[in-house]
Structure formats: C-alpha cells, structure tokens
C-alpha cells in the first residue's frame, strides 16, 4: 500500500492517475483560495446551493445534445449547461433574500433542494430515453475521475488557472467587501457586484470540479480549506494562500490515496484528507488552535492561583485550595507543611503592596483607561509609569515589608 | 386506472409521502424562524454514514439498526457542528459545511470499502428513496382497508412514518407555548424560566427523527425540500404562527400528492411511457408552491422592505 502510494504521488502509477492527480491538485488550490472570500464573507453555504443547482443544467444539456444528434457526453457542453443552471440558482437565492422576508438560509435550502429535485427528475427522464441508458450522469453526483481523458484534464487545469488568476487580480475589492462592506461602499466598490463576482468564481470551481469530485462534495473544497487556514493567520492575504495550499495538498494526497488502493473513491478521500488537515489546524495552530487556547487558559488559572495564594500568605490566612498549595509548593514559595519560605514571604509582601497601590490608583485615577485595564494579574509596573507608582507610594507611606 | 390498482400501487406511497412531508414541515416552521433552516440540510447529508454504520454493525439491511445509526449520526453531527463553531470560533454556516460534507464523504468511502454488493444500499437510494416501490400487494380493493390480514401486508414504512408524524404533531401541540415563546423572544423566554437551550436542542433532535423516518421512505432530497419549502411558503402567507403551521401542513400535503401524481402520470399525459422520479417531482412541486408564495403571498415583504 505504501509503495503504491509513493508511486502514485510521484506520478508513476499510470497515465490516468497522473492526470487525475494534476487535475485535483490544481482544483484544490483554486477552490481553497476562491472559497476564502466566501468564507470570510460568512456566506459559505451559498456555494452548497450553487453546487446542487448544477444538476438540472447537466440534465438539460445532455437532453439538448441528444436532441441535436450528439451522444450527450461532451464534457464542456455539460459544464456549460451546469454553469447556466447554477447561475440561475444563485440569482434565485439573491432574489428571494432581497424581495421577500425570508432569510438567506431558507433561500439557500429551498434552491438547493428544489433544483436538485428537478435534476433528479431530469436524470430519470434521461434514463428512460433510448440513448440515455449509458449516460453515466450519476457520476456527476460524486465525481468519477477514473475515466478522465487528456482533454478533460487540460480543461480542468486551464479553468483552474484562470480562476486562480482572477482571484489574484480581484483580491483587493473582494477582501474589502468580505471584511467591511460599508467601507467598501464608501470607497466606491459595489458590494452587490463584488458578491456576484465571488459567487461566479465559486460557481466556476464547482462546475469544473463536477467531473472530479462531484456536486455534493465540491462544496467541501470551497469551505474546509479556508476554515483550516483561518486558524493559522489573521491576515486575509495569508489565509488565501494557506487555504490554497491546504486545498492543493488535499487534492494531491487524495488522488494518490485513491490510486493506491482499490475501492477508494477520489472525491470522498480528498474531502477526508482535507478534513484531517482542518482537524490538525484546529488542534495545533498557534494562538487560535485548541491546544494553544488550553495552554493559555491553564496559564491564566495559575496566575490567578499564585496571586490569591500570595495574598492569603500576606494576610496570614490559611490556604485551602489544593491546586494553589501545590503550585506554591512547586515554586518554592511555601514549605511542605504550608509555612511560607523566605522567598514566599517576600513575594507575598510585594503582592500585598501592589494590591494596596491598586486601591489608591483606582481611587485617584477613576476615569483612566489604564486603571480599567487592570485585570488583577498584571504587575502594576506594566500598566502605570514609574512616576505614578512613586506618587502612589508616597501616599501609602513606607512599605511594610522593609521592616521584616 | 381502476380502484383496486390505485390502492395496490399508489395508496401506500401517497400516504407515506404526505405523512413524511408533514413530519418534516412541522419542525421546519420553527427551524426557519430560528434561522436554522440548513440544519435539515446537514442532517439529511449525515444520514448516509449513519445507515452505513448501522448496516455494518448489524450485518443486514434491517431497518432498526440503520435507523438508530442514522439518528446517532444526526446527533453526532449536531454536537460536532457546535464544537467546531464554539471551539474553532467559526461561523455556523461554515461549521455545518465542514462537518456534513466530511461525514457524507466518510459514508461514501465506508460504503465503497464494505462489501455491500448484492445489497440494496447505495448513494442514489439514499438520495431519492424508493417511494414508487412501496406497493401494497394485499390491497386488492377498498374492502382491504378493513381487512386485518390485508392491512398486515402494508409496507412497514407506513406505520413507522405514521407513528413519527403523529408523535411530532402531538409534541408540537403540547409544547406549543414554550416553543413559540423561545422561538420569537429567547431572552424573554429565559426570564420566565423556560429552558431555552434545551428547547432548541430538542427541536433539532425532533427534526433529526423526522428526517430519519422520512428518509427511510422517501430519500433525503424530499426531506430537505419539506423542511424548508412548505414552511417558507407558509411564512409568506400570514403573520400568525398558528396559521403559518396550518398553511405549511397544507402545502406539504399538496406538494406530496401533486408531485407523486405528476411523476406517475405526467409523462403518460405527455405521451411518454415511463414514470419519472417521484421524490424529485415532489421537491419540484414544493418549489413551485414556494415560488408562487414568493410572487403573490400576502405577507411576502417584511415591514419596511422595499418592493
């Protein structure tokens, strides 16, 4: 299995597998970077409606091709048909949200289910046509790249590159609209038109990906990479290229895995690889990741415990919380029997002094932001200037700890 | 078509279609008002991995393990979506998109990997169901409706969906006031002591049960359509929740009946020979009804929305 995987990943698993790998990698890169803008605009699921709305177009294009005397399996023609119906679906979503009081999610769900239902009706019509028995249009549901021809691969590659180029060219207005539509309007960008451009790019990805990944799962490639990339950066520019990398890696690894063993469908395995990358990002990303957040939380709790413990020592109160006792003991501030060490006494006195300084600061600087920022944990030297502290100390009188 | 033929071939699918539509439309009303319409979409996607796991665990295409698997998958999905949304601080639409596509992909992979050849379990079936095949062979005439022996031969889906639809209707009636209150004014509902988050979670679970029961008979495409289209159309007809729910039930039943009839007989009227997908047609008629409501519904605008 591993050998065949390596073979597939180095494009030696056969001509067709190599075609598929190139196609899915390019598709993943283009989908990830395009999806970023829709994700940041918080409209990720519109792409689900658009994807499902491609099906009636595929069916109608097939019927039209057969009526004109063709065999109906012309990929560019089917893709063109799917693009038309996806565009109609998108316009219907926009129309319902603008013209009625229904919310966008209801419009998305309605378009998704009704267009898909119509597509299924057309598929059964095609199955009943004499020339449609072997149409294989069901392949568009989940994708079936195994039968991909060179011209199909070139089509996917060119379309993916065109979309990517457009994303790069239009990234500024799209970023502005995604983050701050009001500001975008004020500098003369049409939010409505930019939204349509974003969705048109997503639609292009969808129709190009139909043959490879299928219309039910293509939406995953638009949503999951940006969601994963968002964990790694707060800058839109970085999220775009990280999402592209996540999408590309998913496409490449997924195609490799699919070629390396039997009965691994390409579309689903790409989505699952993508989900693994998402899960890893959610767990391990610095700052926004779960583990980083847990570590921060733990650190915060320890600071609270240390402060409460030191104040209790200073007031000579008994400490009952076992976690606080363990912490103070670990840091050598108290002995095992709970009595403060010299270091502990010194730190406790400092904590006590800072606490009293804060009391004075709060009384004298009531309206100052610096005092409001006091979260009881930061050393006072980080918040107030040396002069301010000296003034406070003058009011407090000589520090007590000097006596001991 | 004679009466006997109608009863044998069409009665059971019609009744099952109508009951499934109503079972989904009832919770759909509240989901739409709470802006959770797409939960139905998510649930119906994750049903696939659920039934596949149910099948693999039980080793047979028997209904109960698969239903339990589907319901379990729906609950796992809801919990996962909440986790991704809160822990990952990701907007709920994207969180849903991440979870349900991944679970669906997992279901397809599992299906391909397991030996289900010779077993009627495939993705297409999950999507469109098999409404047309739910015939009642013992229903040889109107008299069969009173004949216990013949009634025992009804498709097993019928009593199941009837039970679920009745249970959902009963729950909606019993919990009407808390549901209504927490849907329209969650803050107020909380101040008068209603467990609003429990109500919200229960609503999603009930929706999942409706989805699973209906899915078993009619496939996931009708499930999504019925969660959204009839309640959305009903919302444009009236400002009162009571009337909205009644409208949605009427629209759901109307879509199911007219969709089924059009799928079965429409092609014949147009000179075709074969019936077309009833599940797809029911979704389409639901869409037509909703489109009409969007164009002509008396309450289609929000107050202040320009025309």
mmCIF file of N, CA and C in Angstrom, chain A residues 236-290:
data_model
loop_
_atom_site.group_PDB
_atom_site.id
_atom_site.type_symbol
_atom_site.label_atom_id
_atom_site.label_comp_id
_atom_site.label_asym_id
_atom_site.label_seq_id
_atom_site.Cartn_x
_atom_site.Cartn_y
_atom_site.Cartn_z
ATOM 1 N N UNK A 236 -5.933 38.411 5.859
ATOM 2 C CA UNK A 236 -6.670 37.819 4.736
ATOM 3 C C UNK A 236 -5.723 37.295 3.664
ATOM 4 N N UNK A 237 -4.638 38.071 3.404
ATOM 5 C CA UNK A 237 -3.737 37.665 2.335
ATOM 6 C C UNK A 237 -3.149 36.280 2.638
ATOM 7 N N UNK A 238 -2.747 36.091 3.900
ATOM 8 C CA UNK A 238 -2.174 34.789 4.263
ATOM 9 C C UNK A 238 -3.222 33.684 4.202
ATOM 10 N N UNK A 239 -4.434 33.996 4.681
ATOM 11 C CA UNK A 239 -5.466 32.960 4.674
ATOM 12 C C UNK A 239 -5.695 32.469 3.249
ATOM 13 N N UNK A 240 -5.679 33.383 2.276
ATOM 14 C CA UNK A 240 -5.926 32.976 0.886
ATOM 15 C C UNK A 240 -4.888 31.945 0.443
ATOM 16 N N UNK A 241 -3.602 32.247 0.643
ATOM 17 C CA UNK A 241 -2.634 31.271 0.098
ATOM 18 C C UNK A 241 -2.539 30.024 0.955
ATOM 19 N N UNK A 242 -2.733 30.156 2.274
ATOM 20 C CA UNK A 242 -2.720 28.924 3.099
ATOM 21 C C UNK A 242 -3.881 28.018 2.686
ATOM 22 N N UNK A 243 -5.044 28.626 2.448
ATOM 23 C CA UNK A 243 -6.195 27.822 2.015
ATOM 24 C C UNK A 243 -5.883 27.148 0.678
ATOM 25 N N UNK A 244 -5.185 27.874 -0.209
ATOM 26 C CA UNK A 244 -4.798 27.270 -1.473
ATOM 27 C C UNK A 244 -3.902 26.064 -1.264
ATOM 28 N N UNK A 245 -2.948 26.205 -0.340
ATOM 29 C CA UNK A 245 -2.035 25.092 -0.062
ATOM 30 C C UNK A 245 -2.815 23.905 0.525
ATOM 31 N N UNK A 246 -3.693 24.191 1.487
ATOM 32 C CA UNK A 246 -4.480 23.104 2.095
ATOM 33 C C UNK A 246 -5.288 22.381 1.022
ATOM 34 N N UNK A 247 -5.954 23.162 0.155
ATOM 35 C CA UNK A 247 -6.748 22.549 -0.915
ATOM 36 C C UNK A 247 -5.876 21.741 -1.862
ATOM 37 N N UNK A 248 -4.737 22.309 -2.245
ATOM 38 C CA UNK A 248 -3.861 21.604 -3.175
ATOM 39 C C UNK A 248 -3.318 20.314 -2.594
ATOM 40 N N UNK A 249 -2.866 20.378 -1.327
ATOM 41 C CA UNK A 249 -2.346 19.173 -0.668
ATOM 42 C C UNK A 249 -3.439 18.112 -0.580
ATOM 43 N N UNK A 250 -4.659 18.532 -0.233
ATOM 44 C CA UNK A 250 -5.766 17.566 -0.151
ATOM 45 C C UNK A 250 -5.998 16.902 -1.499
ATOM 46 N N UNK A 251 -6.029 17.712 -2.555
ATOM 47 C CA UNK A 251 -6.263 17.158 -3.879
ATOM 48 C C UNK A 251 -5.171 16.182 -4.265
ATOM 49 N N UNK A 252 -3.931 16.557 -3.995
ATOM 50 C CA UNK A 252 -2.782 15.734 -4.392
ATOM 51 C C UNK A 252 -2.747 14.428 -3.598
ATOM 52 N N UNK A 253 -2.812 14.550 -2.255
ATOM 53 C CA UNK A 253 -2.773 13.343 -1.419
ATOM 54 C C UNK A 253 -3.989 12.461 -1.678
ATOM 55 N N UNK A 254 -5.155 13.097 -1.820
ATOM 56 C CA UNK A 254 -6.379 12.329 -2.045
ATOM 57 C C UNK A 254 -6.293 11.532 -3.330
ATOM 58 N N UNK A 255 -5.834 12.173 -4.396
ATOM 59 C CA UNK A 255 -5.710 11.456 -5.666
ATOM 60 C C UNK A 255 -4.716 10.309 -5.521
ATOM 61 N N UNK A 256 -3.617 10.551 -4.779
ATOM 62 C CA UNK A 256 -2.630 9.498 -4.582
ATOM 63 C C UNK A 256 -3.204 8.314 -3.826
ATOM 64 N N UNK A 257 -3.899 8.607 -2.723
ATOM 65 C CA UNK A 257 -4.501 7.533 -1.922
ATOM 66 C C UNK A 257 -5.500 6.745 -2.756
ATOM 67 N N UNK A 258 -6.297 7.483 -3.538
ATOM 68 C CA UNK A 258 -7.318 6.823 -4.328
ATOM 69 C C UNK A 258 -6.698 5.894 -5.371
ATOM 70 N N UNK A 259 -5.554 6.297 -5.919
ATOM 71 C CA UNK A 259 -4.917 5.467 -6.943
ATOM 72 C C UNK A 259 -4.182 4.287 -6.339
ATOM 73 N N UNK A 260 -3.885 4.359 -5.023
ATOM 74 C CA UNK A 260 -3.006 3.349 -4.456
ATOM 75 C C UNK A 260 -3.743 2.134 -3.921
ATOM 76 N N UNK A 261 -5.050 2.170 -3.850
ATOM 77 C CA UNK A 261 -5.776 1.009 -3.335
ATOM 78 C C UNK A 261 -7.121 0.940 -4.027
ATOM 79 N N UNK A 262 -7.683 -0.239 -4.119
ATOM 80 C CA UNK A 262 -8.985 -0.349 -4.775
ATOM 81 C C UNK A 262 -10.101 0.197 -3.878
ATOM 82 N N UNK A 263 -11.203 0.545 -4.502
ATOM 83 C CA UNK A 263 -12.423 0.952 -3.792
ATOM 84 C C UNK A 263 -12.215 2.160 -2.886
ATOM 85 N N UNK A 264 -11.326 3.091 -3.295
ATOM 86 C CA UNK A 264 -11.257 4.367 -2.587
ATOM 87 C C UNK A 264 -11.695 5.450 -3.568
ATOM 88 N N UNK A 265 -12.927 5.909 -3.456
ATOM 89 C CA UNK A 265 -13.408 6.906 -4.407
ATOM 90 C C UNK A 265 -12.664 8.232 -4.227
ATOM 91 N N UNK A 266 -12.300 8.864 -5.339
ATOM 92 C CA UNK A 266 -11.422 10.035 -5.287
ATOM 93 C C UNK A 266 -12.029 11.207 -4.515
ATOM 94 N N UNK A 267 -13.263 11.593 -4.877
ATOM 95 C CA UNK A 267 -13.871 12.773 -4.255
ATOM 96 C C UNK A 267 -13.926 12.661 -2.743
ATOM 97 N N UNK A 268 -14.555 11.595 -2.218
ATOM 98 C CA UNK A 268 -14.645 11.470 -0.762
ATOM 99 C C UNK A 268 -13.292 11.442 -0.065
ATOM 100 N N UNK A 269 -12.282 10.776 -0.658
ATOM 101 C CA UNK A 269 -10.999 10.697 0.059
ATOM 102 C C UNK A 269 -10.329 12.069 0.071
ATOM 103 N N UNK A 270 -10.515 12.863 -0.990
ATOM 104 C CA UNK A 270 -9.963 14.225 -0.982
ATOM 105 C C UNK A 270 -10.598 15.026 0.157
ATOM 106 N N UNK A 271 -11.915 14.897 0.291
ATOM 107 C CA UNK A 271 -12.615 15.637 1.347
ATOM 108 C C UNK A 271 -12.123 15.187 2.719
ATOM 109 N N UNK A 272 -11.903 13.883 2.867
ATOM 110 C CA UNK A 272 -11.473 13.395 4.183
ATOM 111 C C UNK A 272 -10.051 13.850 4.506
ATOM 112 N N UNK A 273 -9.168 13.845 3.503
ATOM 113 C CA UNK A 273 -7.813 14.382 3.736
ATOM 114 C C UNK A 273 -7.913 15.840 4.170
ATOM 115 N N UNK A 274 -8.776 16.571 3.472
ATOM 116 C CA UNK A 274 -8.981 17.984 3.769
ATOM 117 C C UNK A 274 -9.474 18.146 5.210
ATOM 118 N N UNK A 275 -10.402 17.279 5.606
ATOM 119 C CA UNK A 275 -10.928 17.370 6.970
ATOM 120 C C UNK A 275 -9.836 17.071 7.995
ATOM 121 N N UNK A 276 -8.961 16.114 7.677
ATOM 122 C CA UNK A 276 -7.852 15.817 8.602
ATOM 123 C C UNK A 276 -6.966 17.050 8.768
ATOM 124 N N UNK A 277 -6.677 17.733 7.654
ATOM 125 C CA UNK A 277 -5.860 18.951 7.746
ATOM 126 C C UNK A 277 -6.581 19.996 8.594
ATOM 127 N N UNK A 278 -7.909 20.072 8.422
ATOM 128 C CA UNK A 278 -8.696 21.011 9.230
ATOM 129 C C UNK A 278 -8.586 20.660 10.713
ATOM 130 N N UNK A 279 -8.779 19.372 11.016
ATOM 131 C CA UNK A 279 -8.754 18.948 12.424
ATOM 132 C C UNK A 279 -7.384 19.227 13.031
ATOM 133 N N UNK A 280 -6.310 18.975 12.244
ATOM 134 C CA UNK A 280 -4.976 19.245 12.758
ATOM 135 C C UNK A 280 -4.774 20.740 12.992
ATOM 136 N N UNK A 281 -5.268 21.559 12.069
ATOM 137 C CA UNK A 281 -5.152 23.004 12.255
ATOM 138 C C UNK A 281 -5.887 23.448 13.509
ATOM 139 N N UNK A 282 -7.103 22.898 13.675
ATOM 140 C CA UNK A 282 -7.896 23.305 14.830
ATOM 141 C C UNK A 282 -7.186 22.908 16.118
ATOM 142 N N UNK A 283 -6.491 21.766 16.095
ATOM 143 C CA UNK A 283 -5.820 21.318 17.321
ATOM 144 C C UNK A 283 -4.519 22.081 17.555
ATOM 145 N N UNK A 284 -3.673 22.190 16.527
ATOM 146 C CA UNK A 284 -2.283 22.574 16.777
ATOM 147 C C UNK A 284 -1.920 24.007 16.416
ATOM 148 N N UNK A 285 -2.796 24.752 15.746
ATOM 149 C CA UNK A 285 -2.404 26.087 15.312
ATOM 150 C C UNK A 285 -2.004 26.945 16.516
ATOM 151 N N UNK A 286 -0.923 27.737 16.377
ATOM 152 C CA UNK A 286 -0.561 28.616 17.490
ATOM 153 C C UNK A 286 -1.627 29.696 17.642
ATOM 154 N N UNK A 287 -1.846 30.157 18.811
ATOM 155 C CA UNK A 287 -2.819 31.208 19.137
ATOM 156 C C UNK A 287 -4.262 30.762 19.001
ATOM 157 N N UNK A 288 -4.731 30.446 17.781
ATOM 158 C CA UNK A 288 -6.153 30.136 17.625
ATOM 159 C C UNK A 288 -6.471 28.662 17.832
ATOM 160 N N UNK A 289 -5.465 27.806 17.869
ATOM 161 C CA UNK A 289 -5.707 26.380 17.993
ATOM 162 C C UNK A 289 -6.194 25.996 19.389
ATOM 163 N N UNK A 290 -6.772 24.802 19.480
ATOM 164 C CA UNK A 290 -7.359 24.370 20.744
ATOM 165 C C UNK A 290 -6.291 24.172 21.813
#
